[in-house]
Amino acid sequence: MAVRIDNLAFRWSPGGPAVLDIPELEIADGAQVLITGPSGSGKTSLLNILSGITLPNSGNVEILNTDMRTLSAAARDAFRADHIGVIFQMFNLIPYLSVTENVMLACTFSAARRDRAAGAGGITEQAHRLLTSLGLAPDTFGSRRVDALSIGQQQRVAAARALIGNPGLVIADEPTSALDAANRQSFIDLVSNACRDCGATLIVVSHDEALFPFFDHRIDMTSLNARALSGEPIS
Amino acid sequence: MNLGTLSIRSLLSRRWTVILTIFSIAVSVLLVLGVDRLRHDARSSFANTVSGTDLIVGARTGSVQLLLYSVFRIGNATSNISWKSHADFAADRRVAWTIPLALGDSHRGYRVLGTTSSYFEHYRYADGRRLGMADGKPFDDLFDVVVGAEVADALGYTVGSDLVIEHGLGGGINKHDNLPFAVSGILARTGTPVDRTIHVSLAALEAIHIDFGPAKRAAGRELDADGLRTLELKPRSITAYMVGLKSKTSIFSLQRDINNYRGEALMAILPGVAMHELWSTVSVAETALRAVSVCVLVSAFLGMMTMLLAGLNERRREMAILRAVGAGPRHIALLLVIEASALSAAGAGLGLAAVTVIYALLADWIGATYGLFLSRIAPTPTEWLLVAGAIIGGALAGLVPALRAARQSLADGLIVGK
Ligand SMILES: Nc1ncnc2c1ncn2[C@@H]1O[C@H](COP(=O)(O)OP(=O)(O)OP(=O)(O)O)[C@@H](O)[C@H]1O
Ligand SMILES: [Mg+2]
């Protein structure tokens, strides 16, 4: 199971309003899930928990069969380095590194990821292969400065970085909102294919209903997180 | 890609602020090392002024004052001592040699020292080096003059040059211009006040003064040079004398005897002790200089801290990306500490290189101009230690932005200013 959530409650400050109250959520390995919901419904907060950045105040979270609550903060960082790829809405790339270096950056904090990339033919080779599969020829783009890329190209580099070293889970927070309509669909198409190739579970947050056909499942935050959003007190 | 390369790449992307920061650290390290070197060289050059002399004897006065006029040729004796008392102690069975010193006249701003050939034989400086002749020979004729290296350089004297000795220290009046003094030798450079001294025989000083005064001139007793040469000129008084002993064990007994001498009020000092006393008055300035240079270094580190702190806000994205790929707050903190260490290492290295190069380039000029001999060109172990200390200090200064960045990245998580 890629994600298993049980009676999760989360609030930003003690005594503050509950932002998340999720009785149950399960996402199977290899699934491709779209999370939709209005602004402020707690999508980003949920991704923070799924990536091990924050812990819920109560309830259980298992990511890739690992109970996050048993891990220290440092261990959760290491877990993220080993097993999770992250794509932001924009500004995904470090400006002083080249395209290929940005992709390989994901191997910096994880020996496991380095080893898996090496097992897949070598770190640089895998970076180049991923860039190619995302439509960026390494010969043309590999050594480019990232500010010489279009926004759509930058997002694809971020996807390659999320996927290098074969993580079990890729999460993306509104990765297409900076792209135009045509680019959104082709981007999601490329990312979902690349995840399928790597066997990674994909969880994408987006407002964009048009993306739904690319996913197997869709989770609506409003119904998932109903109790928190209705403002009911949480026991 | 590891944290080290990452931080270097990050620094390189902020080239200009980084270069300025490195420069300000380099300048302050240069200052700290430079002050330390000058202090060390000044001290050793000072300590090298005289060596091998067991006692210095003069009229009763302050020991620092006696040292100043006898060795450094600075200031004047309040009174002279008689030739007779000198002769008494020179004949003492404990005494190996003496160097009589008679000061008072000057020549174009340089002090004239009356002495004997004993000076060229027994005077020692630095670690026991004796005076060497760069050219010519010590004095032989009554009007022979031996000049120090700096005098020869500054006044353009060579062996055979004529010169005029002035009476007193003033410029111009009462020139003894009827006496044909000529340079017989030029001493090799010593880096001590000897370089700035003009040496004549005690007899020559007598000759200058025998004829001095309008009364005597009017009386028709004016003598020409050859006439003077025929006279037996005996000194009546000198300013001070240096004493070398046969055995060091008798230093204190002889010192006591000189201090208790009945004929006149004499004082014998141990040059080392007086040197130490003199240096400790100078060392206040030395400490102040040091404190200032350390303050400058601290302010350079504060500048670096400011630069790193100021950059944090616009680097929040960078930190969030690193967090996303698995960096913990520890890594973020370490990244900044590495940056601070790299900056201070580069600055300290540059400062050390600069001090070395400047020393190498200026050593000769400073030696010639100030008589200060710059001994060490290559960095010493102490300097490497100082540089290592600066790097550690820089790394510690980096802790402040490091902790701040770590806290910020914890608060930001993955969602930073969209
Ligand atoms: N750092 C924070 N500190 C306190 N409250 C926060 C913080 N971040 C978000 N919140 C609050 O938590 C709630 C959920 O925010 P979250 O960012 O998860 O929503 P979202 O569904 O991602 O919204 P959007 O679609 O606008 O990105 C909001 O009410 C928000 O004000
Ligand atoms: Mg959000």
XYZ file of C-alpha atoms in Angstrom, chain B:
418
model
C 26.959 16.403 -6.114
C 27.496 16.701 -2.370
C 26.874 19.475 0.125
C 30.389 20.850 -0.387
C 30.034 21.264 -4.154
C 26.511 22.519 -3.670
C 27.642 25.287 -1.345
C 30.539 26.252 -3.610
C 28.230 26.396 -6.615
C 25.802 28.479 -4.608
C 28.590 30.874 -3.609
C 29.812 31.125 -7.193
C 26.315 32.121 -8.261
C 26.527 35.098 -5.906
C 29.960 36.064 -7.183
C 30.109 39.772 -6.385
C 28.954 39.798 -2.788
C 31.107 36.739 -2.242
C 34.205 38.395 -3.695
C 33.675 41.498 -1.581
C 33.216 39.410 1.541
C 36.361 37.406 0.818
C 38.251 40.640 0.228
C 37.189 42.163 3.505
C 38.237 39.011 5.356
C 41.512 38.930 3.426
C 42.297 42.539 4.268
C 41.665 42.011 7.946
C 43.691 38.786 8.021
C 46.444 40.680 6.223
C 46.256 43.313 8.925
C 46.373 40.811 11.787
C 49.274 38.894 10.267
C 51.065 42.052 9.166
C 50.867 43.609 12.613
C 52.060 40.362 14.135
C 54.993 40.126 11.752
C 56.009 43.744 12.215
C 55.731 43.381 15.960
C 57.873 40.268 15.883
C 60.441 41.830 13.573
C 60.512 45.090 15.464
C 61.087 43.178 18.659
C 63.840 40.986 17.279
C 65.458 43.818 15.415
C 65.327 45.782 18.666
C 66.776 42.891 20.617
C 69.437 42.515 17.944
C 70.758 46.029 18.375
C 73.473 45.018 20.727
C 74.772 41.685 21.904
C 77.786 40.298 23.701
C 78.036 43.369 25.922
C 77.807 42.568 29.611
C 77.490 46.049 31.056
C 76.978 49.576 29.823
C 78.406 52.295 32.033
C 77.519 55.975 32.082
C 76.785 58.875 34.360
C 74.098 58.141 36.925
C 70.694 58.504 35.252
C 67.744 56.305 34.304
C 68.776 52.937 32.920
C 66.464 53.318 29.902
C 67.930 56.739 29.209
C 71.471 55.379 29.359
C 70.477 52.584 27.001
C 68.793 55.044 24.644
C 71.761 57.307 24.182
C 74.543 54.731 24.331
C 72.989 52.060 22.118
C 70.203 53.718 20.181
C 71.955 57.086 19.927
C 68.695 58.770 20.885
C 68.716 61.755 23.241
C 71.646 63.050 25.220
C 73.586 62.219 28.310
C 72.901 64.584 31.188
C 76.579 64.528 31.991
C 79.750 62.852 30.855
C 82.058 60.562 32.782
C 85.746 60.990 33.231
C 88.348 59.165 31.193
C 90.054 58.311 34.419
C 87.183 56.276 35.838
C 86.935 54.478 32.525
C 90.622 53.716 32.630
C 90.272 52.408 36.173
C 87.648 49.879 35.277
C 89.171 49.035 31.897
C 92.187 47.853 33.854
C 90.080 45.771 36.233
C 91.143 42.139 36.173
C 87.521 40.988 35.518
C 87.211 43.103 32.394
C 88.120 41.644 28.991
C 87.490 44.763 26.904
C 85.745 48.100 26.897
C 84.372 50.257 24.103
C 84.438 53.956 24.999
C 81.622 55.999 23.483
C 81.710 59.790 23.167
C 78.630 61.429 21.734
C 77.704 65.030 21.229
C 78.540 66.115 17.693
C 76.605 65.524 14.547
C 77.085 65.625 10.838
C 74.171 66.526 8.555
C 71.687 65.018 10.978
C 73.678 61.893 11.798
C 75.275 61.388 15.192
C 79.039 61.425 15.431
C 80.472 58.850 17.770
C 83.988 59.064 19.107
C 85.409 55.695 19.971
C 88.510 53.531 19.642
C 89.469 50.633 17.420
C 88.064 48.435 20.161
C 84.660 49.275 18.680
C 85.433 47.494 15.446
C 86.886 44.579 17.302
C 84.386 43.990 20.082
C 81.082 45.522 19.122
C 78.539 42.724 18.495
C 74.959 42.819 17.324
C 72.209 40.323 16.468
C 73.301 36.831 17.503
C 76.919 37.819 18.068
C 77.773 39.153 14.631
C 80.682 41.574 14.458
C 80.911 44.718 12.402
C 82.212 44.204 8.896
C 83.613 46.725 6.454
C 81.697 47.127 3.220
C 84.521 49.189 1.871
C 87.785 50.738 3.128
C 89.188 50.217 6.613
C 88.700 51.378 10.226
C 90.300 54.678 11.218
C 94.014 55.041 11.257
C 94.740 58.711 10.685
C 93.463 61.382 13.077
C 90.975 62.639 10.486
C 89.728 59.259 9.345
C 85.983 58.716 9.538
C 84.109 55.435 9.330
C 80.471 55.816 8.338
C 77.546 53.463 8.755
C 75.862 51.955 5.721
C 72.845 54.224 5.831
C 74.955 57.359 6.191
C 76.999 56.345 3.172
C 73.850 55.648 1.169
C 71.973 58.745 2.198
C 74.835 61.205 1.842
C 76.466 59.474 -1.094
C 79.791 58.968 0.643
C 82.451 56.685 -0.682
C 85.901 55.985 0.650
C 87.862 59.222 0.313
C 84.866 61.619 0.535
C 85.585 64.762 2.535
C 83.258 65.829 5.300
C 82.836 68.456 7.973
C 81.944 67.648 11.553
C 79.568 70.051 13.292
C 79.726 70.888 16.911
C 76.690 69.954 18.963
C 73.583 68.537 17.411
C 72.370 71.639 15.593
C 72.716 72.240 11.900
C 74.974 74.902 10.541
C 76.647 76.954 13.190
C 80.161 76.434 14.373
C 81.291 74.119 11.657
C 84.762 72.806 12.220
C 85.321 73.255 8.537
C 88.996 73.771 8.776
C 89.635 70.172 9.712
C 89.994 67.798 6.744
C 87.950 64.769 7.792
C 87.657 62.070 5.119
C 85.866 58.751 4.905
C 88.288 55.886 5.408
C 85.760 53.097 5.554
C 82.108 52.205 5.221
C 80.567 49.613 7.506
C 78.453 46.791 6.169
C 74.752 47.130 6.890
C 73.678 45.865 10.306
C 70.059 46.938 10.656
C 70.987 48.697 13.904
C 71.669 52.340 14.822
C 75.311 51.689 13.833
C 74.139 52.188 10.240
C 73.176 55.742 11.088
C 76.356 56.623 12.938
C 79.534 58.420 11.910
C 82.557 57.062 13.749
C 85.699 58.996 14.529
C 88.501 58.388 16.966
C 88.380 59.889 20.443
C 91.501 61.847 19.549
C 89.734 63.390 16.593
C 86.943 64.609 18.843
C 89.550 66.188 21.076
C 91.129 67.824 18.046
C 87.796 69.330 17.069
C 87.265 70.823 20.450
C 90.787 71.924 21.245
C 90.464 74.549 18.627
C 86.949 75.460 19.441
C 85.915 78.894 20.598
C 86.637 82.401 19.358
C 88.776 83.184 22.369
C 91.330 80.582 21.454
C 91.264 81.573 17.796
C 91.850 85.161 18.696
C 94.755 84.140 20.848
C 96.406 82.891 17.697
C 96.491 79.377 18.897
C 94.725 78.132 15.788
C 96.385 74.967 14.636
C 96.357 73.426 11.212
C 95.722 69.766 10.542
C 99.336 68.725 10.512
C 99.912 70.633 13.693
C 97.107 68.739 15.324
C 98.489 65.427 14.115
C 101.664 66.106 16.020
C 99.855 66.680 19.312
C 99.206 63.867 21.691
C 95.472 64.192 22.110
C 94.151 62.502 25.210
C 90.433 62.371 25.865
C 89.372 63.900 29.152
C 85.837 62.620 29.201
C 83.521 60.240 27.371
C 79.749 59.669 27.442
C 79.598 55.992 28.222
C 81.400 52.736 27.666
C 80.516 49.157 26.992
C 82.143 46.406 28.969
C 82.887 42.805 28.030
C 83.836 40.510 30.881
C 86.174 37.588 31.025
C 83.545 35.622 32.867
C 79.825 36.259 33.109
C 79.885 35.281 36.758
C 81.471 38.592 37.682
C 78.722 40.754 36.126
C 77.015 41.577 39.382
C 80.147 42.135 41.432
C 81.525 44.523 38.827
C 78.160 46.248 38.487
C 78.149 46.788 42.239
C 81.694 48.130 42.224
C 80.882 50.568 39.411
C 77.700 51.771 41.084
C 79.644 52.336 44.303
C 82.612 54.014 42.623
C 83.830 56.824 44.815
C 85.412 59.079 42.238
C 82.123 59.999 40.518
C 78.463 59.007 40.215
C 78.509 56.081 37.793
C 75.896 53.630 36.799
C 76.286 50.204 35.166
C 73.305 48.546 33.496
C 72.720 45.108 32.014
C 71.688 45.798 28.429
C 69.218 42.880 28.340
C 67.393 44.078 31.426
C 67.211 47.666 30.211
C 66.067 46.507 26.781
C 63.278 44.581 28.387
C 62.272 47.590 30.429
C 62.285 49.789 27.353
C 60.300 47.287 25.307
C 57.624 46.962 27.927
C 56.885 50.667 27.567
C 56.548 50.187 23.828
C 54.409 47.081 24.163
C 51.332 49.067 25.183
C 51.174 50.454 21.678
C 51.843 47.002 20.362
C 48.908 45.556 22.296
C 46.642 48.372 21.144
C 47.602 47.770 17.530
C 46.896 44.104 17.941
C 43.518 44.745 19.515
C 42.573 47.027 16.638
C 43.551 44.434 14.047
C 41.544 41.750 15.833
C 38.543 44.106 15.923
C 38.852 44.570 12.187
C 38.842 40.797 11.751
C 35.763 40.460 13.920
C 33.993 43.130 11.907
C 34.848 41.292 8.705
C 33.201 38.197 10.137
C 30.187 40.256 11.140
C 30.053 41.485 7.551
C 30.090 37.906 6.315
C 27.324 37.020 8.748
C 25.259 39.924 7.479
C 25.772 38.869 3.892
C 24.723 35.282 4.592
C 21.723 36.332 6.686
C 20.591 38.865 4.116
C 20.731 36.211 1.413
C 18.551 33.738 3.298
C 15.227 35.266 2.395
C 15.764 35.078 -1.325
C 17.127 31.559 -0.936
C 13.998 30.150 0.689
C 13.069 28.494 -2.597
C 16.489 26.900 -2.831
C 16.122 25.563 0.706
C 12.609 24.244 0.043
C 13.889 22.401 -3.026
C 16.677 20.866 -0.954
C 14.135 19.892 1.698
C 12.016 18.281 -1.019
C 14.886 16.103 -2.188
C 15.485 14.925 1.365
C 17.687 17.516 3.066
C 16.972 17.915 6.768
C 17.378 21.151 8.700
C 20.790 19.781 9.690
C 21.843 19.708 6.038
C 20.578 23.242 5.510
C 22.556 24.417 8.554
C 25.635 22.510 7.412
C 25.356 24.069 3.958
C 25.618 27.540 5.477
C 28.435 26.572 7.806
C 30.328 25.196 4.802
C 29.694 28.441 2.948
C 30.962 30.487 5.892
C 34.025 28.254 6.233
C 34.735 28.455 2.526
C 34.466 32.244 2.610
C 36.738 32.594 5.610
C 39.195 30.009 4.276
C 39.402 31.858 0.979
C 39.733 35.185 2.790
C 42.339 33.921 5.244
C 44.290 32.181 2.477
C 44.265 35.327 0.373
C 45.330 37.414 3.377
C 48.215 35.074 4.141
C 49.292 35.063 0.505
C 49.106 38.848 0.437
C 51.191 39.294 3.581
C 53.773 36.871 2.197
C 53.986 38.599 -1.159
C 54.053 42.088 0.344
C 56.802 41.034 2.714
C 58.816 39.487 -0.060
C 58.448 42.606 -2.196
C 59.046 45.179 0.529
C 61.648 43.418 2.675
C 64.601 45.155 1.038
C 62.984 48.563 0.965
C 61.879 48.443 4.609
C 65.304 47.191 5.632
C 66.985 50.044 3.805
C 64.531 52.727 4.860
C 63.726 51.837 8.429
C 66.553 49.499 9.350
C 63.873 46.972 10.193
C 64.886 43.575 8.928
C 61.957 41.460 7.821
C 63.104 38.021 8.733
C 60.425 35.591 7.742
C 59.157 35.578 4.216
C 57.443 32.161 4.252
C 54.470 31.697 6.601
C 55.394 30.333 10.008
C 53.558 27.575 11.883
C 52.070 30.239 14.150
C 50.677 32.022 11.146
C 49.170 28.822 9.799
C 47.602 28.425 13.229
C 46.269 31.974 13.077
C 44.819 31.237 9.653
C 43.283 28.013 10.951
C 41.854 30.018 13.849
C 40.367 32.522 11.402
C 38.727 29.711 9.456
C 37.297 28.204 12.629
C 36.133 31.668 13.708
C 34.453 32.067 10.318
C 32.751 28.697 10.636
C 31.494 29.699 14.082
C 30.228 33.005 12.690
C 28.418 30.891 10.095
C 26.462 29.168 12.850
C 24.178 32.173 13.235
C 22.849 32.215 9.662
C 22.970 28.412 9.718
C 20.601 28.120 12.663
C 18.369 30.768 11.210
C 18.207 28.971 7.853
C 17.471 25.665 9.546
C 14.600 27.151 11.523
C 13.269 28.931 8.482
C 13.343 25.760 6.391
C 11.521 23.879 9.138
C 8.788 26.485 9.223
C 8.562 26.699 5.430
C 8.478 22.986 4.702
C 7.680 22.476 1.046
C 5.288 25.378 0.657
C 7.163 28.573 0.128
C 5.958 31.800 -1.394
C 4.187 30.655 -4.543
